[in-house]
CSV table of C-alpha atoms and ligand atoms in Angstrom, one decimal:
chain,number,residue,atom,x,y,z
O,1,SER,CA,78.2,-36.1,-133.7
O,2,THR,CA,80.2,-34.8,-136.7
O,3,SER,CA,83.5,-33.1,-136.5
O,4,SER,CA,86.1,-31.2,-138.6
O,5,ILE,CA,89.1,-33.2,-139.4
O,6,LEU,CA,92.4,-32.2,-141.1
O,7,ILE,CA,93.7,-35.1,-143.2
O,8,CYS,CA,97.4,-34.5,-143.8
O,9,GLY,CA,98.3,-36.6,-146.8
O,10,GLY,CA,94.7,-36.8,-147.9
O,11,ALA,CA,95.6,-36.8,-151.6
O,12,GLY,CA,97.5,-40.1,-151.1
O,13,TYR,CA,96.5,-43.7,-151.2
O,14,ILE,CA,95.3,-44.3,-147.6
O,15,GLY,CA,94.4,-40.7,-146.9
O,16,SER,CA,92.0,-40.5,-149.8
O,17,HIS,CA,90.1,-43.5,-148.5
O,18,MET,CA,90.0,-41.8,-145.1
O,19,ALA,CA,88.4,-38.7,-146.7
O,20,GLN,CA,85.8,-40.8,-148.4
O,21,TRP,CA,84.9,-42.6,-145.2
O,22,LEU,CA,84.5,-39.5,-143.1
O,23,ALA,CA,82.7,-37.4,-145.7
O,24,GLU,CA,80.2,-40.1,-146.3
O,25,ARG,CA,79.4,-40.0,-142.6
O,26,GLY,CA,78.9,-36.2,-142.5
O,27,HIS,CA,82.2,-35.1,-141.2
O,28,THR,CA,83.9,-32.0,-142.5
O,29,VAL,CA,87.1,-33.0,-144.3
O,30,THR,CA,90.1,-30.7,-145.1
O,31,VAL,CA,93.1,-32.2,-146.9
O,32,LEU,CA,96.6,-30.9,-146.5
O,33,ASP,CA,99.1,-32.3,-149.0
O,34,ASN,CA,102.2,-31.2,-150.8
O,35,LEU,CA,101.2,-33.4,-153.8
O,36,SER,CA,104.6,-34.9,-154.0
O,37,THR,CA,103.2,-38.4,-154.3
O,38,GLY,CA,99.5,-37.6,-153.9
O,39,HIS,CA,97.1,-36.4,-156.6
O,40,ARG,CA,94.8,-33.4,-156.9
O,41,GLY,CA,92.3,-35.8,-158.6
O,42,ALA,CA,92.2,-38.0,-155.5
O,43,VAL,CA,90.9,-35.0,-153.4
O,44,ARG,CA,87.2,-35.6,-154.0
O,45,TRP,CA,85.9,-34.8,-150.6
O,46,GLY,CA,86.6,-31.5,-148.9
O,47,ARG,CA,89.0,-28.6,-149.6
O,48,LEU,CA,92.7,-29.1,-150.5
O,49,ILE,CA,95.4,-27.0,-148.8
O,50,GLU,CA,98.6,-27.3,-150.7
O,51,ALA,CA,101.3,-27.2,-148.0
O,52,ASP,CA,104.4,-29.0,-146.9
O,53,LEU,CA,105.2,-30.3,-143.4
O,54,MET,CA,108.7,-29.0,-143.9
O,55,ASP,CA,107.4,-25.4,-144.2
O,56,PRO,CA,106.2,-24.2,-140.8
O,57,ALA,CA,104.7,-21.0,-142.4
O,58,GLY,CA,102.5,-23.0,-144.6
O,59,LEU,CA,101.3,-25.1,-141.7
O,60,LYS,CA,100.6,-22.0,-139.7
O,61,ARG,CA,98.4,-20.7,-142.5
O,62,ALA,CA,96.5,-24.0,-142.7
O,63,PHE,CA,95.7,-24.0,-139.0
O,64,SER,CA,94.9,-20.2,-138.8
O,65,GLY,CA,92.1,-20.5,-141.3
O,66,GLN,CA,90.0,-23.0,-139.7
O,67,ARG,CA,89.3,-24.8,-136.4
O,68,PHE,CA,90.0,-28.6,-136.5
O,69,ASP,CA,88.8,-31.1,-133.9
O,70,ALA,CA,91.5,-33.6,-134.8
O,71,VAL,CA,94.3,-34.3,-137.2
O,72,MET,CA,95.0,-37.5,-139.1
O,73,HIS,CA,98.6,-37.7,-140.2
O,74,PHE,CA,99.3,-39.8,-143.3
O,75,CYS,CA,102.1,-37.6,-144.8
O,76,ALA,CA,105.2,-39.8,-145.1
O,77,ARG,CA,107.7,-41.3,-147.2
O,78,SER,CA,106.9,-45.0,-146.9
O,79,LEU,CA,109.2,-47.2,-149.1
O,80,VAL,CA,111.4,-49.5,-147.3
O,81,GLY,CA,114.0,-50.0,-150.1
O,82,GLU,CA,114.2,-46.3,-150.9
O,83,SER,CA,114.7,-45.5,-147.2
O,84,VAL,CA,117.8,-47.8,-147.1
O,85,ALA,CA,119.2,-46.1,-150.2
O,86,GLU,CA,118.2,-42.5,-149.3
O,87,PRO,CA,117.7,-42.2,-145.5
O,88,TYR,CA,117.9,-38.4,-145.2
O,89,PRO,CA,114.6,-37.5,-146.8
O,90,TYR,CA,113.0,-40.2,-144.6
O,91,TYR,CA,114.3,-38.6,-141.4
O,92,SER,CA,113.5,-35.0,-142.6
O,93,ASN,CA,110.0,-35.7,-143.8
O,94,ASN,CA,108.9,-38.3,-141.3
O,95,VAL,CA,110.7,-37.1,-138.2
O,96,THR,CA,111.1,-33.3,-138.6
O,97,GLY,CA,107.9,-33.0,-140.6
O,98,THR,CA,105.9,-34.7,-137.9
O,99,LEU,CA,107.5,-32.5,-135.3
O,100,ASN,CA,106.5,-29.4,-137.3
O,101,LEU,CA,103.0,-30.7,-137.5
O,102,LEU,CA,102.8,-31.4,-133.8
O,103,GLU,CA,104.2,-27.9,-133.0
O,104,ALA,CA,101.6,-26.3,-135.3
O,105,MET,CA,98.8,-28.3,-133.6
O,106,ARG,CA,100.1,-27.1,-130.2
O,107,ASP,CA,100.3,-23.5,-131.3
O,108,HIS,CA,96.6,-23.7,-132.4
O,109,ASN,CA,95.3,-25.8,-129.5
O,110,VAL,CA,94.5,-28.9,-131.6
O,111,SER,CA,95.0,-31.7,-129.1
O,112,GLN,CA,94.1,-34.9,-130.9
O,113,ILE,CA,95.9,-36.8,-133.6
O,114,VAL,CA,95.7,-40.2,-135.3
O,115,PHE,CA,99.1,-41.2,-136.5
O,116,SER,CA,100.0,-43.6,-139.3
O,117,SER,CA,102.8,-46.0,-138.2
O,118,THR,CA,103.9,-49.3,-139.6
O,119,ALA,CA,104.8,-52.9,-138.9
O,120,ALA,CA,108.4,-51.8,-140.0
O,121,VAL,CA,108.9,-50.6,-136.4
O,122,PHE,CA,109.3,-54.2,-135.3
O,123,GLY,CA,112.2,-55.2,-137.6
O,124,ASN,CA,112.7,-58.9,-137.7
O,125,PRO,CA,109.9,-60.2,-135.4
O,126,ILE,CA,110.6,-62.7,-132.8
O,127,SER,CA,107.1,-64.1,-132.5
O,128,GLU,CA,104.4,-65.4,-134.9
O,129,ALA,CA,101.6,-62.9,-134.4
O,130,ILE,CA,103.0,-59.4,-133.6
O,131,ASP,CA,101.1,-57.6,-130.8
O,132,GLU,CA,101.6,-54.0,-129.6
O,133,GLU,CA,104.1,-55.0,-126.9
O,134,HIS,CA,106.4,-56.8,-129.3
O,135,PRO,CA,109.9,-55.2,-129.0
O,136,ARG,CA,110.5,-52.4,-131.5
O,137,SER,CA,113.8,-52.9,-133.4
O,138,PRO,CA,113.5,-51.5,-136.9
O,139,ILE,CA,115.9,-52.8,-139.5
O,140,ASN,CA,115.4,-49.9,-142.0
O,141,PRO,CA,115.4,-46.1,-141.9
O,142,TYR,CA,111.6,-46.0,-142.7
O,143,GLY,CA,110.8,-48.1,-139.6
O,144,ALA,CA,113.2,-46.1,-137.5
O,145,SER,CA,111.7,-42.8,-138.6
O,146,LYS,CA,108.2,-43.9,-137.7
O,147,LEU,CA,109.4,-45.2,-134.3
O,148,MET,CA,110.9,-41.8,-133.5
O,149,ALA,CA,107.6,-40.1,-134.2
O,150,GLU,CA,105.8,-42.7,-132.0
O,151,ARG,CA,108.1,-41.6,-129.2
O,152,PHE,CA,107.2,-37.9,-129.8
O,153,LEU,CA,103.5,-38.8,-129.2
O,154,ALA,CA,104.2,-40.6,-126.0
O,155,ASP,CA,106.4,-37.6,-124.7
O,156,ALA,CA,103.8,-35.1,-125.9
O,157,ALA,CA,101.0,-36.9,-124.0
O,158,HIS,CA,103.0,-36.6,-120.9
O,159,ALA,CA,104.2,-33.0,-121.3
O,160,TYR,CA,101.3,-31.3,-123.1
O,161,GLY,CA,98.3,-33.6,-122.7
O,162,LEU,CA,98.3,-34.4,-126.4
O,163,ARG,CA,95.8,-37.2,-127.1
O,164,SER,CA,96.9,-39.7,-129.8
O,165,VAL,CA,96.2,-43.0,-131.4
O,166,THR,CA,99.0,-44.6,-133.3
O,167,LEU,CA,97.9,-47.2,-135.9
O,168,ARG,CA,100.6,-49.5,-137.1
O,169,TYR,CA,99.5,-50.8,-140.5
O,170,PHE,CA,100.7,-54.0,-141.9
O,171,ASN,CA,100.3,-54.1,-145.7
O,172,ALA,CA,97.7,-51.7,-147.0
O,173,ALA,CA,96.0,-53.0,-150.1
O,174,GLY,CA,92.9,-52.8,-152.2
O,175,ALA,CA,90.9,-49.9,-153.6
O,176,LEU,CA,87.4,-48.3,-153.9
O,177,PRO,CA,87.1,-48.1,-157.7
O,178,GLU,CA,83.4,-47.2,-157.3
O,179,HIS,CA,84.5,-44.0,-155.5
O,180,GLY,CA,87.3,-43.3,-158.0
O,181,ILE,CA,90.2,-43.9,-155.6
O,182,GLY,CA,92.9,-46.5,-155.3
O,183,GLU,CA,96.7,-46.9,-155.3
O,184,ALA,CA,98.3,-44.6,-157.9
O,185,HIS,CA,102.0,-44.2,-157.4
O,186,ALA,CA,104.1,-42.9,-160.3
O,187,CYS,CA,106.9,-45.1,-159.2
O,188,GLU,CA,105.2,-48.3,-157.9
O,189,THR,CA,107.1,-50.6,-155.6
O,190,HIS,CA,104.3,-52.5,-153.8
O,191,LEU,CA,103.6,-56.1,-154.6
O,192,ILE,CA,99.9,-56.2,-155.4
O,193,PRO,CA,99.9,-53.3,-157.9
O,194,ASN,CA,103.0,-54.6,-159.5
O,195,VAL,CA,101.5,-58.0,-159.9
O,196,LEU,CA,98.3,-56.6,-161.4
O,197,ARG,CA,100.2,-54.3,-163.7
O,198,ALA,CA,102.1,-57.3,-164.9
O,199,ALA,CA,98.8,-59.1,-165.5
O,200,LEU,CA,97.8,-56.1,-167.7
O,201,GLY,CA,101.1,-56.3,-169.6
O,202,GLN,CA,102.2,-52.9,-168.1
O,203,GLY,CA,105.1,-51.7,-166.1
O,204,PRO,CA,108.4,-53.5,-165.8
O,205,ALA,CA,108.6,-57.3,-165.6
O,206,LEU,CA,107.5,-58.7,-162.2
O,207,LYS,CA,110.3,-59.6,-159.9
O,208,VAL,CA,110.0,-61.7,-156.8
O,209,PHE,CA,112.6,-60.4,-154.3
O,210,GLY,CA,114.1,-63.5,-152.8
O,211,ASN,CA,112.8,-67.1,-152.6
O,212,ASP,CA,115.4,-68.3,-150.0
O,213,TYR,CA,113.7,-66.9,-146.9
O,214,ASP,CA,112.9,-69.1,-144.0
O,215,THR,CA,109.2,-69.4,-144.9
O,216,ALA,CA,107.1,-72.2,-146.3
O,217,ASP,CA,107.7,-71.4,-150.0
O,218,GLY,CA,110.8,-69.3,-149.5
O,219,THR,CA,109.1,-65.9,-150.3
O,220,CYS,CA,108.3,-63.2,-147.8
O,221,VAL,CA,105.0,-63.4,-145.9
O,222,ARG,CA,102.9,-60.3,-145.3
O,223,ASP,CA,99.5,-59.4,-143.7
O,224,TYR,CA,97.4,-57.6,-146.3
O,225,VAL,CA,94.6,-55.3,-145.0
O,226,HIS,CA,92.1,-53.3,-147.1
O,227,VAL,CA,92.4,-49.5,-147.0
O,228,GLN,CA,88.7,-49.2,-146.2
O,229,ASP,CA,89.2,-51.3,-143.1
O,230,LEU,CA,92.1,-49.0,-142.2
O,231,ALA,CA,89.8,-46.0,-142.6
O,232,GLN,CA,87.2,-47.7,-140.3
O,233,ALA,CA,89.9,-48.1,-137.6
O,234,HIS,CA,90.9,-44.4,-137.9
O,235,ALA,CA,87.3,-43.3,-137.5
O,236,LEU,CA,87.0,-45.5,-134.4
O,237,ALA,CA,90.2,-44.0,-133.1
O,238,LEU,CA,88.6,-40.5,-133.3
O,239,GLY,CA,85.8,-41.6,-130.9
O,240,PHE,CA,88.3,-43.4,-128.6
O,241,MET,CA,90.5,-40.3,-128.3
O,242,ALA,CA,87.6,-38.2,-127.4
O,243,ARG,CA,87.0,-40.5,-124.4
O,244,GLU,CA,90.6,-41.4,-123.4
O,245,ALA,CA,93.6,-39.2,-122.7
O,246,GLY,CA,97.1,-40.4,-123.4
O,247,ALA,CA,99.0,-42.0,-126.2
O,248,HIS,CA,97.6,-45.3,-127.5
O,249,THR,CA,98.9,-47.8,-130.0
O,250,PHE,CA,97.2,-50.5,-132.1
O,251,ASN,CA,98.4,-52.9,-134.7
O,252,LEU,CA,96.1,-53.3,-137.8
O,253,GLY,CA,96.3,-56.4,-139.9
O,254,ASN,CA,94.2,-59.4,-140.8
O,255,ALA,CA,96.2,-61.8,-138.6
O,256,GLN,CA,96.8,-64.0,-141.6
O,257,GLY,CA,99.9,-64.0,-143.7
O,258,PHE,CA,100.3,-64.6,-147.4
O,259,SER,CA,103.6,-65.3,-149.3
O,260,VAL,CA,104.6,-63.4,-152.4
O,261,GLN,CA,103.9,-66.6,-154.3
O,262,GLU,CA,100.4,-66.9,-152.8
O,263,VAL,CA,99.7,-63.3,-153.8
O,264,ILE,CA,100.7,-64.0,-157.4
O,265,ALA,CA,98.6,-67.2,-157.5
O,266,THR,CA,95.5,-65.4,-156.1
O,267,ALA,CA,96.0,-62.6,-158.6
O,268,ALA,CA,96.2,-65.1,-161.4
O,269,SER,CA,92.9,-66.6,-160.3
O,270,VAL,CA,91.2,-63.1,-159.9
O,271,THR,CA,92.5,-61.9,-163.3
O,272,GLY,CA,92.4,-65.1,-165.3
O,273,VAL,CA,96.0,-64.2,-166.5
O,274,GLN,CA,99.0,-66.4,-165.9
O,275,ILE,CA,101.4,-63.8,-164.5
O,276,PRO,CA,105.1,-64.2,-165.5
O,277,TYR,CA,107.8,-63.3,-163.0
O,278,ASP,CA,111.5,-63.7,-162.4
O,279,VAL,CA,113.1,-64.5,-159.1
O,280,ALA,CA,115.5,-61.7,-158.2
O,281,PRO,CA,117.8,-61.1,-155.2
O,282,ARG,CA,116.4,-60.1,-151.8
O,283,ARG,CA,115.4,-56.5,-151.4
O,284,ALA,CA,117.3,-54.6,-148.7
O,285,GLY,CA,115.4,-54.1,-145.5
O,286,ASP,CA,112.7,-56.8,-146.0
O,287,PRO,CA,112.0,-59.1,-143.0
O,288,ALA,CA,110.8,-62.6,-143.9
O,289,ARG,CA,107.4,-62.5,-142.1
O,290,LEU,CA,105.2,-59.8,-140.8
O,291,VAL,CA,101.8,-60.8,-139.4
O,292,ALA,CA,99.8,-58.8,-137.0
O,293,SER,CA,97.8,-59.6,-133.9
O,294,SER,CA,95.0,-57.1,-134.1
O,295,GLU,CA,93.2,-58.5,-131.1
O,296,LYS,CA,93.6,-55.2,-129.2
O,297,ALA,CA,92.1,-53.1,-132.0
O,298,ARG,CA,89.1,-55.4,-132.2
O,299,ARG,CA,88.6,-55.5,-128.4
O,300,VAL,CA,89.4,-51.9,-127.5
O,301,LEU,CA,88.3,-49.9,-130.6
O,302,GLY,CA,85.6,-52.4,-131.7
O,303,TRP,CA,87.3,-52.7,-135.1
O,304,THR,CA,85.6,-55.2,-137.3
O,305,PRO,CA,87.5,-55.6,-140.7
O,306,GLN,CA,85.1,-56.3,-143.5
O,307,TRP,CA,87.8,-57.4,-146.1
O,308,THR,CA,89.3,-60.5,-144.4
O,309,ALA,CA,90.1,-62.6,-147.4
O,310,LEU,CA,92.9,-61.9,-149.9
O,311,GLU,CA,90.8,-62.6,-153.0
O,312,PRO,CA,88.3,-59.7,-152.6
O,313,ILE,CA,91.1,-57.3,-151.6
O,314,ILE,CA,93.0,-58.2,-154.8
O,315,GLU,CA,89.7,-58.1,-156.8
O,316,SER,CA,89.0,-54.5,-155.7
O,317,ALA,CA,92.6,-53.5,-156.7
O,318,TRP,CA,92.1,-55.3,-160.0
O,319,ARG,CA,89.0,-53.3,-160.9
O,320,TRP,CA,90.9,-50.1,-160.1
O,321,HIS,CA,94.1,-51.0,-162.1
O,322,ARG,CA,92.0,-52.2,-165.1
O,323,ASP,CA,90.3,-48.9,-165.5
O,324,PRO,CA,92.3,-46.0,-163.9
O,325,PRO,CA,91.0,-42.4,-163.9
O,326,SER,CA,92.8,-39.9,-166.2
O,327,TRP,CA,94.7,-38.4,-163.2
O,328,SER,CA,96.4,-41.7,-162.4
O,329,PRO,CA,100.0,-41.9,-163.5
O,330,HIS,CA,99.0,-45.3,-164.9
O,331,ALA,CA,96.2,-44.0,-167.1
O,332,HIS,CA,98.6,-43.3,-170.0
O,333,ALA,CA,100.4,-46.7,-169.8
O,334,HIS,CA,96.9,-48.2,-169.6
O,335,ALA,CA,95.6,-46.6,-172.8
O,336,HIS,CA,98.9,-47.6,-174.5
O,337,ALA,CA,98.6,-51.3,-173.4
O,338,LEU,CA,95.0,-51.5,-174.5
O,339,GLY,CA,95.9,-50.0,-177.9
O,340,HIS,CA,98.6,-52.6,-178.1
O,341,ILE,CA,96.2,-55.5,-177.3
O,342,ALA,CA,93.6,-54.1,-179.8
A,401,UDP,N1,107.8,-57.7,-153.5
A,401,UDP,C1,108.2,-58.4,-154.6
A,401,UDP,N2,108.1,-57.9,-155.9
A,401,UDP,C2,107.7,-56.6,-156.1
A,401,UDP,C3,107.2,-55.9,-154.9
A,401,UDP,C4,107.3,-56.5,-153.7
A,401,UDP,O1,108.7,-59.6,-154.5
A,401,UDP,O2,107.6,-56.1,-157.2
A,401,UDP,C5,107.9,-58.3,-152.2
A,401,UDP,C6,108.7,-57.6,-151.2
A,401,UDP,O3,110.1,-58.0,-151.2
A,401,UDP,C7,108.0,-58.0,-149.9
A,401,UDP,C8,106.6,-58.1,-150.2
A,401,UDP,O4,106.6,-58.3,-151.7
A,401,UDP,O5,108.5,-59.2,-149.4
A,401,UDP,C9,105.7,-56.9,-149.9
A,401,UDP,O6,106.4,-55.8,-150.4
A,401,UDP,P1,105.6,-54.4,-150.5
A,401,UDP,O7,106.6,-53.4,-151.1
A,401,UDP,O8,104.3,-54.5,-151.2
A,401,UDP,O9,105.3,-54.0,-149.0
A,401,UDP,P2,106.2,-53.8,-147.7
A,401,UDP,O10,106.1,-55.1,-147.0
A,401,UDP,O11,107.6,-53.5,-148.1
A,401,UDP,O12,105.6,-52.7,-147.0
């Protein structure tokens, strides 16, 4: 059966891939976004409501106009390093903003939510593959803000019967260039886009943040998961919530880690470009290794990721970065770099 879903943060990277997934399967999609880091051009499926989670009146208008079966909440500040330098906006947006959203849902009798959380709630992990029961001990304000919101959901299940699925993403990556969506941050901090932009001769020189970690090659190890596989998990979560009351949590990753150096080497083979980089000091807030156990998501939700190898993930991102749409903040730099090459 089809349903009506409010995608908060649907103009952003992961939210736009969610909208594509749901719309393609006949669901009605409405996007709520303040366009602070998202883009109007990425809202290609469904209506856009421009509103901010920090503005309860705007939220009230969004919920008064239409009946939603469930909410998906992707609105967040999500940069580890920035959260260390500027914690207040992280707590106001991710904590207070989430609380405002939950209150608006309660006022309008919307009782199901899929919430985007993060591997950053675990801090420095104490086991190899991180499962859902691994102790939560965030080492940066971003992770701390997400952990607080996870707690809201558990408390709300108990007090108000709110149904929720929290999905803790490891490292979201990849794009769907054939659908005109991908990662398009004005200020890009993530590894794969920075590596690919360096391959294109765009952006600042690539820096590897630390090569003295306790890992095989000294660089940080992360678990990269394609945004379309994340979207699949959210769609499965909708069905699961309809059957099961309570607050549920799943980790989403590929159960395989790649070091920063391995990402650079794979990108070099995908692009055919030898990618120059400098080794820089460690970035504040980065744990050495984050690799998921997603056994629970596979078993309970029936999640079957399709993008399990690093190469196709990077290849999809490469096709996106090579030919960005005009609304992407990288479109101008791109035209410029091509002109330079020609
Ligand atoms: N990283 C890097 N250079 C960059 C961007 C990231 O060396 O230009 C490293 C970063 O320190 C971390 C890993 O790549 O160890 C993944 O960082 P990213 O920001 O992509 O994701 P995060 O794990 O912080 O969510």
